[in-house]
Amino acid sequence: MSSSTSGVVNGGISFWYADDGLPAAAREPLGGDASADVVIVGGGYTGLWTAYYLKRAAPFLRITVLEQKFCGYGASGRNGGWLYNGIAGRDRYARLHGHAAAARLQRAMNDTVDEVIRVAAAEGIDADVHKGGVLEVACTPAQAARLRAFHETEVAFGEKDRELYGARETAERIRVADAVASTWTPHGARLHPVKLVKGLAAAVERLGVTIHESTPVTEIRPRNAVTPYGTVRAPHVLRCTEGFTASLRGQRRTWLPMNSSMIATEPLTDQQWEAVGWAGRETLGDMAHAYMYAQRTADGRIALGGRGVPYRFGSRTDNDGTTGAATVEALREILVRFFPALAGVQIEHAWSGVLGVPRDWCATVTLDRSTGLGWAGGYVGSGVATAHLAARTLCDLVQQDSGQGGRTDLTDLPWVGHRVRRWEPEPLRWLGVQGLYAVYREADRRERASHRAGSSRLARLADRVSGRA
């Protein structure tokens, strides 16, 4: 249940559910032991897109989706609504497999943005999509240096349509206080996450996929998904649980559930939007080490997010999105720092969710042909589009393994089959993550105070320790 403090609706899953409504009725839970051709664990974007593409490719397949609460309860219903072409781990894949292989992965991500928009339109899903691209801004000399390096790297990976702006051109798009530079890519869109996940779940059911909600999976074994209500047996069992992976038996150290928090303002007036700009409705990010992300919603609010309490001891997840008062205030401070004219604006909603972080910060897709176990995730906050590409890839891998298809461009991408070591045990895991994000925040503070062009040595050290570098 949501709670209200000083007029802020706190939790209640997310603003997106407050706006569009919680599901009117839960789908039936699993009623006992069952069998299928493919069982998918997790009813978020990854699981639902996988079911969608598998059922369209092979309508005869019996596909069952098992979801612990309701479809979209996790990150798919709480994210910032960024459908964009970023993918976690691309630079590492370039080092491991060569620049050309990583560039193929990037091209696939660029195309994915348009594919999601196309399928949503074809299925009649109105998710408030607006393809305004992604604008990332720099507000200090150190951020500007990182931004120029980032821009050059993206161009080198094939983004020839990316643009670099100075202070004046940035302000013509969005009037961010102190912004000295920005980079913009057309490969991005704003959307309403809950409208997308609800529409996708309905489309999957129309195709004949069985979805069981209120059915937590406690353990995944070869050809078995175990729940309190029975076991579903299938040749292929696909784990699509992202930030909730740690709740599965034996998976506590596989991916770290990183916490991310958001706020949404009241609807802004025409005068306030005139002060802010943002006519292109780009998604907005920055080049801070502890970065922010934001969108202009379809009903005229600013929804803005960033790291609050980054991690809970023992890989625990939150309670329906409830967010601490200090985190809400920290996000409000970012909003006002970016847009001083909004100092008096009301914050109406706050919420949190978890995303999956592998130890080397690389998103992956894998199918073990010896066991029939597959998984996808580790998106590190870039999951709205990456989940779609991962799902299409999982679909091709299952088709290949079952003899219904061969190698494809997607199964040959460098993130397929990538393995990574597990996270450290507690309390090292908790101490490490808390310490790293304290360092990142201090690095951002020093960069704002010093006006030096180089990135803080603290942040460079934290990147090496965390596995991001």
Short mmCIF file of C-alpha atoms in Angstrom, two decimals:
data_model
loop_
_atom_site.label_atom_id
_atom_site.label_comp_id
_atom_site.label_asym_id
_atom_site.label_seq_id
_atom_site.Cartn_x
_atom_site.Cartn_y
_atom_site.Cartn_z
CA MET A 1 0.00 0.00 0.00
CA SER A 2 1.12 3.54 -0.64
CA SER A 3 1.66 6.08 2.08
CA SER A 4 1.55 9.86 1.98
CA THR A 5 4.06 12.20 3.63
CA SER A 6 3.85 15.98 3.08
CA GLY A 7 1.60 15.44 0.10
CA VAL A 8 3.90 12.99 -1.70
CA VAL A 9 2.37 9.65 -2.66
CA ASN A 10 5.18 7.32 -1.68
CA GLY A 11 5.34 3.84 -3.17
CA GLY A 12 2.19 2.22 -4.48
CA ILE A 13 4.51 0.43 -6.95
CA SER A 14 5.07 3.54 -9.11
CA PHE A 15 3.56 6.74 -10.48
CA TRP A 16 2.88 4.85 -13.69
CA TYR A 17 0.45 2.56 -11.84
CA ALA A 18 -1.10 5.51 -10.02
CA ASP A 19 -1.67 7.07 -13.44
CA ASP A 20 -2.94 4.01 -15.33
CA GLY A 21 -4.31 1.94 -12.47
CA LEU A 22 -3.25 -1.31 -10.86
CA PRO A 23 -4.46 -4.48 -12.61
CA ALA A 24 -8.20 -4.86 -12.05
CA ALA A 25 -7.95 -8.59 -11.43
CA ALA A 26 -5.02 -10.96 -11.04
CA ARG A 27 -4.58 -13.80 -13.48
CA GLU A 28 -5.07 -17.25 -11.99
CA PRO A 29 -2.12 -18.73 -10.10
CA LEU A 30 -0.72 -22.10 -11.05
CA GLY A 31 -3.17 -24.79 -10.00
CA GLY A 32 -0.77 -27.72 -9.65
CA ASP A 33 1.89 -29.62 -11.52
CA ALA A 34 1.89 -28.86 -15.24
CA SER A 35 3.92 -29.27 -18.41
CA ALA A 36 4.82 -27.00 -21.30
CA ASP A 37 7.24 -26.73 -24.18
CA VAL A 38 8.74 -23.54 -22.75
CA VAL A 39 8.30 -22.12 -19.26
CA ILE A 40 9.30 -18.51 -18.70
CA VAL A 41 10.00 -17.28 -15.17
CA GLY A 42 9.17 -13.59 -14.84
CA GLY A 43 6.33 -11.52 -16.28
CA GLY A 44 8.24 -8.35 -17.12
CA TYR A 45 9.46 -7.07 -20.46
CA THR A 46 12.02 -9.84 -21.01
CA GLY A 47 9.64 -12.69 -20.24
CA LEU A 48 6.68 -11.25 -22.11
CA TRP A 49 8.66 -10.27 -25.21
CA THR A 50 10.24 -13.75 -25.26
CA ALA A 51 6.79 -15.35 -25.10
CA TYR A 52 5.54 -12.99 -27.81
CA TYR A 53 8.26 -13.73 -30.33
CA LEU A 54 8.38 -17.48 -29.60
CA LYS A 55 4.62 -17.85 -30.05
CA ARG A 56 4.66 -15.86 -33.27
CA ALA A 57 7.58 -17.91 -34.62
CA ALA A 58 6.11 -21.27 -33.55
CA PRO A 59 2.36 -21.01 -32.78
CA PHE A 60 2.20 -24.69 -31.82
CA LEU A 61 4.47 -24.19 -28.77
CA ARG A 62 2.86 -24.49 -25.34
CA ILE A 63 4.32 -21.53 -23.46
CA THR A 64 3.71 -20.77 -19.78
CA VAL A 65 4.77 -17.56 -18.01
CA LEU A 66 5.08 -17.66 -14.21
CA GLU A 67 5.01 -14.32 -12.37
CA GLN A 68 5.38 -13.91 -8.59
CA LYS A 69 3.03 -10.90 -8.25
CA PHE A 70 1.54 -9.48 -11.46
CA CYS A 71 3.00 -8.70 -14.86
CA GLY A 72 5.04 -5.51 -14.65
CA TYR A 73 5.37 -5.51 -10.87
CA GLY A 74 9.16 -5.16 -11.05
CA ALA A 75 11.36 -2.85 -13.10
CA SER A 76 9.08 -3.08 -16.14
CA GLY A 77 6.44 -1.08 -14.26
CA ARG A 78 8.74 1.28 -12.39
CA ASN A 79 11.44 2.46 -14.81
CA GLY A 80 12.03 5.90 -16.25
CA GLY A 81 10.36 5.18 -19.59
CA TRP A 82 13.58 5.42 -21.60
CA LEU A 83 13.34 3.33 -24.76
CA TYR A 84 16.87 3.95 -26.01
CA ASN A 85 19.87 2.30 -27.61
CA GLY A 86 22.25 2.07 -24.64
CA ILE A 87 23.46 -1.40 -23.69
CA ALA A 88 25.50 -2.41 -20.66
CA GLY A 89 28.87 -3.97 -21.41
CA ARG A 90 29.36 -3.01 -25.05
CA ASP A 91 32.88 -1.63 -24.54
CA ARG A 92 33.93 -4.78 -22.67
CA TYR A 93 32.53 -6.90 -25.49
CA ALA A 94 34.63 -4.86 -27.91
CA ARG A 95 37.74 -5.76 -25.89
CA LEU A 96 36.76 -9.43 -25.71
CA HIS A 97 35.43 -9.99 -29.23
CA GLY A 98 36.68 -7.07 -31.31
CA HIS A 99 35.26 -3.72 -32.33
CA ALA A 100 33.28 -5.09 -35.29
CA ALA A 101 31.35 -7.54 -33.09
CA ALA A 102 30.47 -4.83 -30.58
CA ALA A 103 29.43 -2.51 -33.41
CA ARG A 104 27.00 -5.20 -34.62
CA LEU A 105 25.54 -5.32 -31.12
CA GLN A 106 25.14 -1.53 -31.16
CA ARG A 107 23.42 -1.57 -34.56
CA ALA A 108 21.02 -4.18 -33.24
CA MET A 109 20.22 -1.92 -30.29
CA ASN A 110 19.65 1.06 -32.61
CA ASP A 111 17.18 -1.00 -34.63
CA THR A 112 15.47 -2.29 -31.48
CA VAL A 113 14.10 1.16 -30.60
CA ASP A 114 12.13 1.27 -33.86
CA GLU A 115 11.10 -2.39 -33.57
CA VAL A 116 9.48 -1.82 -30.18
CA ILE A 117 7.61 1.20 -31.54
CA ARG A 118 6.51 -0.79 -34.61
CA VAL A 119 5.20 -3.78 -32.64
CA ALA A 120 3.42 -1.57 -30.09
CA ALA A 121 1.58 0.16 -32.94
CA ALA A 122 0.80 -3.14 -34.68
CA GLU A 123 -0.66 -4.58 -31.46
CA GLY A 124 -2.69 -1.46 -30.72
CA ILE A 125 -0.67 -0.61 -27.59
CA ASP A 126 -0.89 3.12 -26.85
CA ALA A 127 2.09 3.63 -24.54
CA ASP A 128 2.45 7.42 -24.93
CA VAL A 129 5.46 6.86 -27.20
CA HIS A 130 7.24 9.94 -28.48
CA LYS A 131 10.49 9.44 -30.38
CA GLY A 132 12.38 12.60 -29.46
CA GLY A 133 15.78 10.99 -29.02
CA VAL A 134 18.07 11.13 -26.00
CA LEU A 135 19.84 14.29 -24.81
CA GLU A 136 22.69 13.87 -22.32
CA VAL A 137 24.11 17.05 -20.80
CA ALA A 138 27.34 18.14 -19.12
CA CYS A 139 27.29 20.81 -16.40
CA THR A 140 30.96 20.93 -15.33
CA PRO A 141 34.28 20.90 -17.23
CA ALA A 142 34.92 17.31 -16.09
CA GLN A 143 31.50 16.22 -17.30
CA ALA A 144 32.09 18.03 -20.60
CA ALA A 145 35.34 16.13 -21.13
CA ARG A 146 33.57 12.81 -20.45
CA LEU A 147 30.72 13.82 -22.73
CA ARG A 148 33.03 14.58 -25.66
CA ALA A 149 34.82 11.26 -25.17
CA PHE A 150 31.47 9.46 -24.93
CA HIS A 151 30.22 11.18 -28.09
CA GLU A 152 33.33 10.20 -30.03
CA THR A 153 33.05 6.60 -28.86
CA GLU A 154 29.41 6.36 -29.93
CA VAL A 155 30.24 7.76 -33.35
CA ALA A 156 33.04 5.21 -33.66
CA PHE A 157 30.49 2.44 -32.99
CA GLY A 158 28.40 3.61 -35.94
CA GLU A 159 26.16 6.39 -34.66
CA LYS A 160 26.83 8.77 -37.53
CA ASP A 161 23.52 10.55 -36.84
CA ARG A 162 24.55 11.55 -33.30
CA GLU A 163 25.02 15.31 -32.71
CA LEU A 164 27.25 17.29 -30.33
CA TYR A 165 26.02 20.64 -29.00
CA GLY A 166 27.49 23.59 -27.16
CA ALA A 167 25.75 25.57 -24.43
CA ARG A 168 23.53 27.63 -26.76
CA GLU A 169 22.35 24.66 -28.83
CA THR A 170 21.69 22.66 -25.67
CA ALA A 171 19.53 25.46 -24.26
CA GLU A 172 17.54 25.56 -27.50
CA ARG A 173 16.44 22.01 -26.71
CA ILE A 174 16.20 21.99 -22.89
CA ARG A 175 17.19 24.86 -20.60
CA VAL A 176 19.30 23.00 -18.05
CA ALA A 177 21.02 25.44 -15.71
CA ASP A 178 24.82 25.51 -16.13
CA ALA A 179 24.76 23.06 -19.06
CA VAL A 180 27.88 23.67 -21.13
CA ALA A 181 27.49 20.89 -23.70
CA SER A 182 25.33 17.94 -24.68
CA THR A 183 25.13 15.02 -27.06
CA TRP A 184 21.91 13.88 -28.76
CA THR A 185 21.00 10.65 -30.51
CA PRO A 186 17.76 10.05 -32.43
CA HIS A 187 17.72 6.43 -31.22
CA GLY A 188 15.51 7.00 -28.22
CA ALA A 189 11.90 7.55 -27.21
CA ARG A 190 9.84 8.42 -24.18
CA LEU A 191 7.10 6.01 -23.20
CA HIS A 192 4.73 5.05 -20.37
CA PRO A 193 6.18 1.81 -18.95
CA VAL A 194 2.98 0.42 -17.47
CA LYS A 195 0.88 1.01 -20.57
CA LEU A 196 3.51 -0.90 -22.54
CA VAL A 197 3.73 -3.86 -20.16
CA LYS A 198 -0.05 -4.15 -19.78
CA GLY A 199 -0.55 -4.05 -23.53
CA LEU A 200 2.21 -6.56 -24.10
CA ALA A 201 0.75 -9.01 -21.57
CA ALA A 202 -2.63 -8.75 -23.28
CA ALA A 203 -1.05 -9.31 -26.70
CA VAL A 204 0.76 -12.40 -25.43
CA GLU A 205 -2.46 -13.86 -24.08
CA ARG A 206 -4.23 -13.22 -27.38
CA LEU A 207 -1.58 -15.37 -29.03
CA GLY A 208 -2.43 -18.25 -26.69
CA VAL A 209 0.31 -18.00 -24.06
CA THR A 210 -0.68 -19.05 -20.52
CA ILE A 211 0.21 -16.53 -17.78
CA HIS A 212 0.01 -17.48 -14.11
CA GLU A 213 0.31 -14.56 -11.67
CA SER A 214 0.71 -14.71 -7.87
CA THR A 215 2.98 -17.69 -8.54
CA PRO A 216 6.47 -17.22 -7.11
CA VAL A 217 9.14 -19.54 -8.49
CA THR A 218 11.42 -20.63 -5.67
CA GLU A 219 13.88 -22.74 -7.65
CA ILE A 220 14.85 -23.35 -11.24
CA ARG A 221 16.29 -26.75 -12.13
CA PRO A 222 16.96 -28.35 -15.52
CA ARG A 223 13.54 -28.73 -17.15
CA ASN A 224 11.73 -27.71 -13.95
CA ALA A 225 10.36 -24.47 -12.50
CA VAL A 226 9.39 -25.10 -8.87
CA THR A 227 6.64 -23.10 -7.16
CA PRO A 228 4.69 -23.54 -3.88
CA TYR A 229 1.69 -24.66 -5.96
CA GLY A 230 3.37 -27.21 -8.18
CA THR A 231 6.18 -27.71 -10.64
CA VAL A 232 6.04 -26.83 -14.33
CA ARG A 233 8.14 -29.18 -16.44
CA ALA A 234 9.41 -28.15 -19.86
CA PRO A 235 12.38 -28.84 -22.17
CA HIS A 236 13.29 -25.16 -21.89
CA VAL A 237 13.14 -23.09 -18.68
CA LEU A 238 14.00 -19.43 -19.19
CA ARG A 239 14.93 -17.17 -16.29
CA CYS A 240 13.78 -13.58 -16.97
CA THR A 241 13.82 -12.15 -13.44
CA GLU A 242 16.39 -9.29 -13.64
CA GLY A 243 16.59 -7.51 -10.25
CA PHE A 244 14.60 -10.24 -8.50
CA THR A 245 17.00 -13.02 -9.51
CA ALA A 246 18.54 -13.10 -6.02
CA SER A 247 15.28 -14.47 -4.59
CA LEU A 248 15.77 -17.78 -6.44
CA ARG A 249 17.52 -20.63 -4.67
CA GLY A 250 21.23 -20.59 -5.46
CA GLN A 251 21.12 -17.21 -7.26
CA ARG A 252 21.71 -14.74 -4.40
CA ARG A 253 25.12 -13.67 -5.71
CA THR A 254 24.39 -13.93 -9.45
CA TRP A 255 23.15 -10.40 -10.08
CA LEU A 256 23.09 -7.58 -7.57
CA PRO A 257 19.65 -5.92 -7.15
CA MET A 258 20.60 -2.26 -7.51
CA ASN A 259 18.05 0.19 -6.19
CA SER A 260 16.93 3.16 -8.30
CA SER A 261 14.42 5.79 -7.21
CA MET A 262 12.18 8.30 -8.97
CA ILE A 263 9.97 11.28 -8.37
CA ALA A 264 7.23 12.82 -10.49
CA THR A 265 6.15 16.44 -10.25
CA GLU A 266 2.68 17.85 -10.48
CA PRO A 267 1.72 18.79 -14.07
CA LEU A 268 3.62 21.94 -15.03
CA THR A 269 1.91 25.07 -16.27
CA ASP A 270 2.48 26.50 -19.74
CA GLN A 271 4.62 29.21 -18.15
CA GLN A 272 6.78 26.66 -16.37
CA TRP A 273 7.31 24.69 -19.57
CA GLU A 274 8.25 27.91 -21.32
CA ALA A 275 10.99 28.39 -18.72
CA VAL A 276 12.21 24.80 -19.12
CA GLY A 277 11.85 24.34 -22.87
CA TRP A 278 11.83 20.64 -23.71
CA ALA A 279 9.51 20.99 -26.69
CA GLY A 280 11.14 17.97 -28.36
CA ARG A 281 10.28 15.69 -25.42
CA GLU A 282 13.71 14.09 -25.47
CA THR A 283 14.65 11.78 -22.64
CA LEU A 284 17.22 13.62 -20.52
CA GLY A 285 20.34 12.35 -18.77
CA ASP A 286 23.63 13.74 -17.55
CA MET A 287 27.30 12.81 -17.31
CA ALA A 288 27.62 12.75 -13.52
CA HIS A 289 29.09 9.62 -11.96
CA ALA A 290 25.89 9.20 -9.92
CA TYR A 291 23.78 10.06 -12.92
CA MET A 292 20.17 11.18 -13.29
CA TYR A 293 17.55 10.37 -15.92
CA ALA A 294 14.29 12.11 -16.71
CA GLN A 295 11.41 12.43 -19.14
CA ARG A 296 8.60 14.86 -19.92
CA THR A 297 5.49 12.75 -19.43
CA ALA A 298 2.48 12.75 -21.71
CA ASP A 299 0.42 14.57 -19.07
CA GLY A 300 2.99 17.34 -18.62
CA ARG A 301 5.02 16.27 -15.59
CA ILE A 302 8.74 15.72 -15.12
CA ALA A 303 9.59 12.21 -13.96
CA LEU A 304 13.18 12.13 -12.71
CA GLY A 305 15.29 9.38 -11.22
CA GLY A 306 18.67 8.49 -9.79
CA ARG A 307 20.36 6.43 -7.11
CA GLY A 308 19.01 6.76 -3.59
CA VAL A 309 19.93 3.92 -1.25
CA PRO A 310 21.73 1.86 -3.88
CA TYR A 311 21.60 -1.57 -2.26
CA ARG A 312 19.95 -3.39 0.63
CA PHE A 313 21.88 -5.89 2.73
CA GLY A 314 21.53 -9.50 1.65
CA SER A 315 20.23 -8.58 -1.84
CA ARG A 316 16.80 -7.75 -0.42
CA THR A 317 14.31 -5.90 -2.57
CA ASP A 318 11.94 -3.09 -1.62
CA ASN A 319 8.37 -3.11 -0.35
CA ASP A 320 6.11 -1.92 -3.19
CA GLY A 321 8.38 0.99 -4.11
CA THR A 322 8.42 2.84 -0.79
CA THR A 323 11.22 5.44 -0.84
CA GLY A 324 13.04 7.18 2.01
CA ALA A 325 12.45 10.88 2.63
CA ALA A 326 16.17 11.66 2.20
CA THR A 327 16.13 10.10 -1.28
CA VAL A 328 13.04 12.06 -2.28
CA GLU A 329 14.71 15.28 -1.15
CA ALA A 330 17.96 14.42 -2.97
CA LEU A 331 16.05 13.88 -6.22
CA ARG A 332 14.16 17.13 -5.72
CA GLU A 333 17.49 18.92 -5.29
CA ILE A 334 18.64 17.56 -8.65
CA LEU A 335 15.41 18.75 -10.26
CA VAL A 336 15.82 22.28 -8.89
CA ARG A 337 19.54 22.37 -9.70
CA PHE A 338 18.70 21.53 -13.31
CA PHE A 339 15.64 23.81 -13.46
CA PRO A 340 15.80 26.63 -10.86
CA ALA A 341 12.52 28.06 -12.16
CA LEU A 342 10.78 24.98 -10.72
CA ALA A 343 11.85 25.62 -7.12
CA GLY A 344 8.21 25.88 -6.05
CA VAL A 345 6.87 22.91 -7.97
CA GLN A 346 5.18 20.15 -5.99
CA ILE A 347 6.49 16.58 -5.97
CA GLU A 348 3.43 14.35 -6.14
CA HIS A 349 4.89 10.83 -6.40
CA ALA A 350 8.01 8.94 -5.31
CA TRP A 351 8.88 5.30 -5.85
CA SER A 352 11.76 2.85 -6.17
CA GLY A 353 12.64 -0.40 -7.92
CA VAL A 354 15.55 -2.72 -8.52
CA LEU A 355 17.62 -3.45 -11.60
CA GLY A 356 20.03 -6.32 -12.19
CA VAL A 357 23.79 -5.68 -12.08
CA PRO A 358 26.28 -8.44 -13.02
CA ARG A 359 29.74 -8.31 -11.45
CA ASP A 360 31.27 -7.03 -14.71
CA TRP A 361 28.29 -4.76 -15.61
CA CYS A 362 27.59 -6.68 -18.84
CA ALA A 363 24.11 -7.58 -20.06
CA THR A 364 23.92 -11.19 -21.26
CA VAL A 365 21.75 -13.75 -23.05
CA THR A 366 22.46 -17.47 -22.61
CA LEU A 367 20.91 -20.86 -23.36
CA ASP A 368 22.64 -23.94 -21.95
CA ARG A 369 21.85 -26.63 -24.49
CA SER A 370 22.82 -29.43 -22.10
CA THR A 371 20.20 -28.47 -19.50
CA GLY A 372 17.62 -26.42 -21.41
CA LEU A 373 18.14 -23.55 -18.98
CA GLY A 374 18.27 -20.06 -20.43
CA TRP A 375 18.43 -16.57 -19.04
CA ALA A 376 18.71 -12.95 -20.04
CA GLY A 377 19.27 -9.78 -18.07
CA GLY A 378 21.85 -7.77 -16.20
CA TYR A 379 20.69 -4.66 -18.05
CA VAL A 380 22.07 -2.21 -15.43
CA GLY A 381 19.23 0.25 -15.96
CA SER A 382 19.00 0.10 -19.76
CA GLY A 383 16.34 -2.58 -19.83
CA VAL A 384 13.36 -1.11 -21.70
CA ALA A 385 14.96 -1.67 -25.11
CA THR A 386 17.63 -4.20 -24.13
CA ALA A 387 14.98 -6.59 -22.77
CA HIS A 388 13.38 -6.62 -26.21
CA LEU A 389 16.62 -7.46 -28.02
CA ALA A 390 17.41 -10.09 -25.37
CA ALA A 391 13.98 -11.66 -25.78
CA ARG A 392 14.29 -11.90 -29.56
CA THR A 393 17.71 -13.46 -29.06
CA LEU A 394 16.37 -15.99 -26.53
CA CYS A 395 13.64 -16.84 -29.03
CA ASP A 396 16.23 -17.57 -31.74
CA LEU A 397 18.35 -19.64 -29.32
CA VAL A 398 15.36 -21.80 -28.34
CA GLN A 399 14.43 -22.23 -31.99
CA GLN A 400 17.99 -23.24 -32.78
CA ASP A 401 18.22 -25.68 -29.86
CA SER A 402 14.92 -27.37 -30.72
CA GLY A 403 15.86 -27.82 -34.37
CA GLN A 404 13.28 -25.33 -35.64
CA GLY A 405 15.88 -22.80 -36.73
CA GLY A 406 19.57 -22.23 -37.25
CA ARG A 407 22.11 -19.56 -36.41
CA THR A 408 20.91 -16.00 -36.87
CA ASP A 409 22.41 -12.55 -36.72
CA LEU A 410 21.12 -12.31 -33.16
CA THR A 411 22.53 -15.62 -31.92
CA ASP A 412 25.96 -14.52 -33.21
CA LEU A 413 26.02 -11.29 -31.18
CA PRO A 414 28.91 -11.10 -28.68
CA TRP A 415 26.75 -10.98 -25.54
CA VAL A 416 25.38 -14.47 -26.22
CA GLY A 417 26.81 -17.04 -23.81
CA HIS A 418 28.82 -14.52 -21.78
CA ARG A 419 29.59 -15.77 -18.25
CA VAL A 420 30.76 -13.72 -15.29
CA ARG A 421 31.88 -14.45 -11.75
CA ARG A 422 29.50 -14.04 -8.85
CA TRP A 423 29.34 -11.09 -6.47
CA GLU A 424 31.21 -11.21 -3.19
CA PRO A 425 29.44 -12.65 -0.12
CA GLU A 426 28.01 -10.42 2.60
CA PRO A 427 29.00 -8.22 4.32
CA LEU A 428 31.59 -7.46 1.63
CA ARG A 429 28.87 -6.95 -0.99
CA TRP A 430 26.98 -4.38 1.08
CA LEU A 431 30.11 -2.55 2.24
CA GLY A 432 31.49 -2.43 -1.29
CA VAL A 433 28.37 -1.03 -2.95
CA GLN A 434 27.68 1.53 -0.22
CA GLY A 435 31.29 2.65 -0.32
CA LEU A 436 31.41 2.88 -4.11
CA TYR A 437 28.36 5.08 -4.38
CA ALA A 438 29.59 7.30 -1.56
CA VAL A 439 32.77 7.73 -3.62
CA TYR A 440 30.81 8.54 -6.78
CA ARG A 441 28.77 11.19 -4.97
CA GLU A 442 31.92 12.71 -3.49
CA ALA A 443 33.56 12.68 -6.93
CA ASP A 444 30.59 14.59 -8.37
CA ARG A 445 30.76 17.10 -5.51
CA ARG A 446 34.48 17.70 -6.08
CA GLU A 447 34.03 18.12 -9.82
CA ARG A 448 31.31 20.74 -9.30
CA ALA A 449 33.51 22.59 -6.81
CA SER A 450 36.85 22.46 -8.64
CA HIS A 451 35.83 23.21 -12.26
CA ARG A 452 38.71 21.02 -13.47
CA ALA A 453 38.41 19.33 -16.84
CA GLY A 454 39.61 15.87 -15.76
CA SER A 455 37.42 13.24 -14.12
CA SER A 456 37.95 12.77 -10.42
CA ARG A 457 40.58 10.17 -9.55
CA LEU A 458 38.15 8.89 -6.93
CA ALA A 459 35.63 7.98 -9.63
CA ARG A 460 38.26 6.32 -11.83
CA LEU A 461 39.33 4.18 -8.89
CA ALA A 462 35.71 3.29 -8.09
CA ASP A 463 35.13 2.25 -11.71
CA ARG A 464 38.05 -0.19 -11.55
CA VAL A 465 36.95 -1.66 -8.23
CA SER A 466 33.30 -2.00 -9.23
CA GLY A 467 34.03 -3.69 -12.55
CA ARG A 468 32.58 -0.87 -14.65
CA ALA A 469 35.96 0.04 -16.19
#
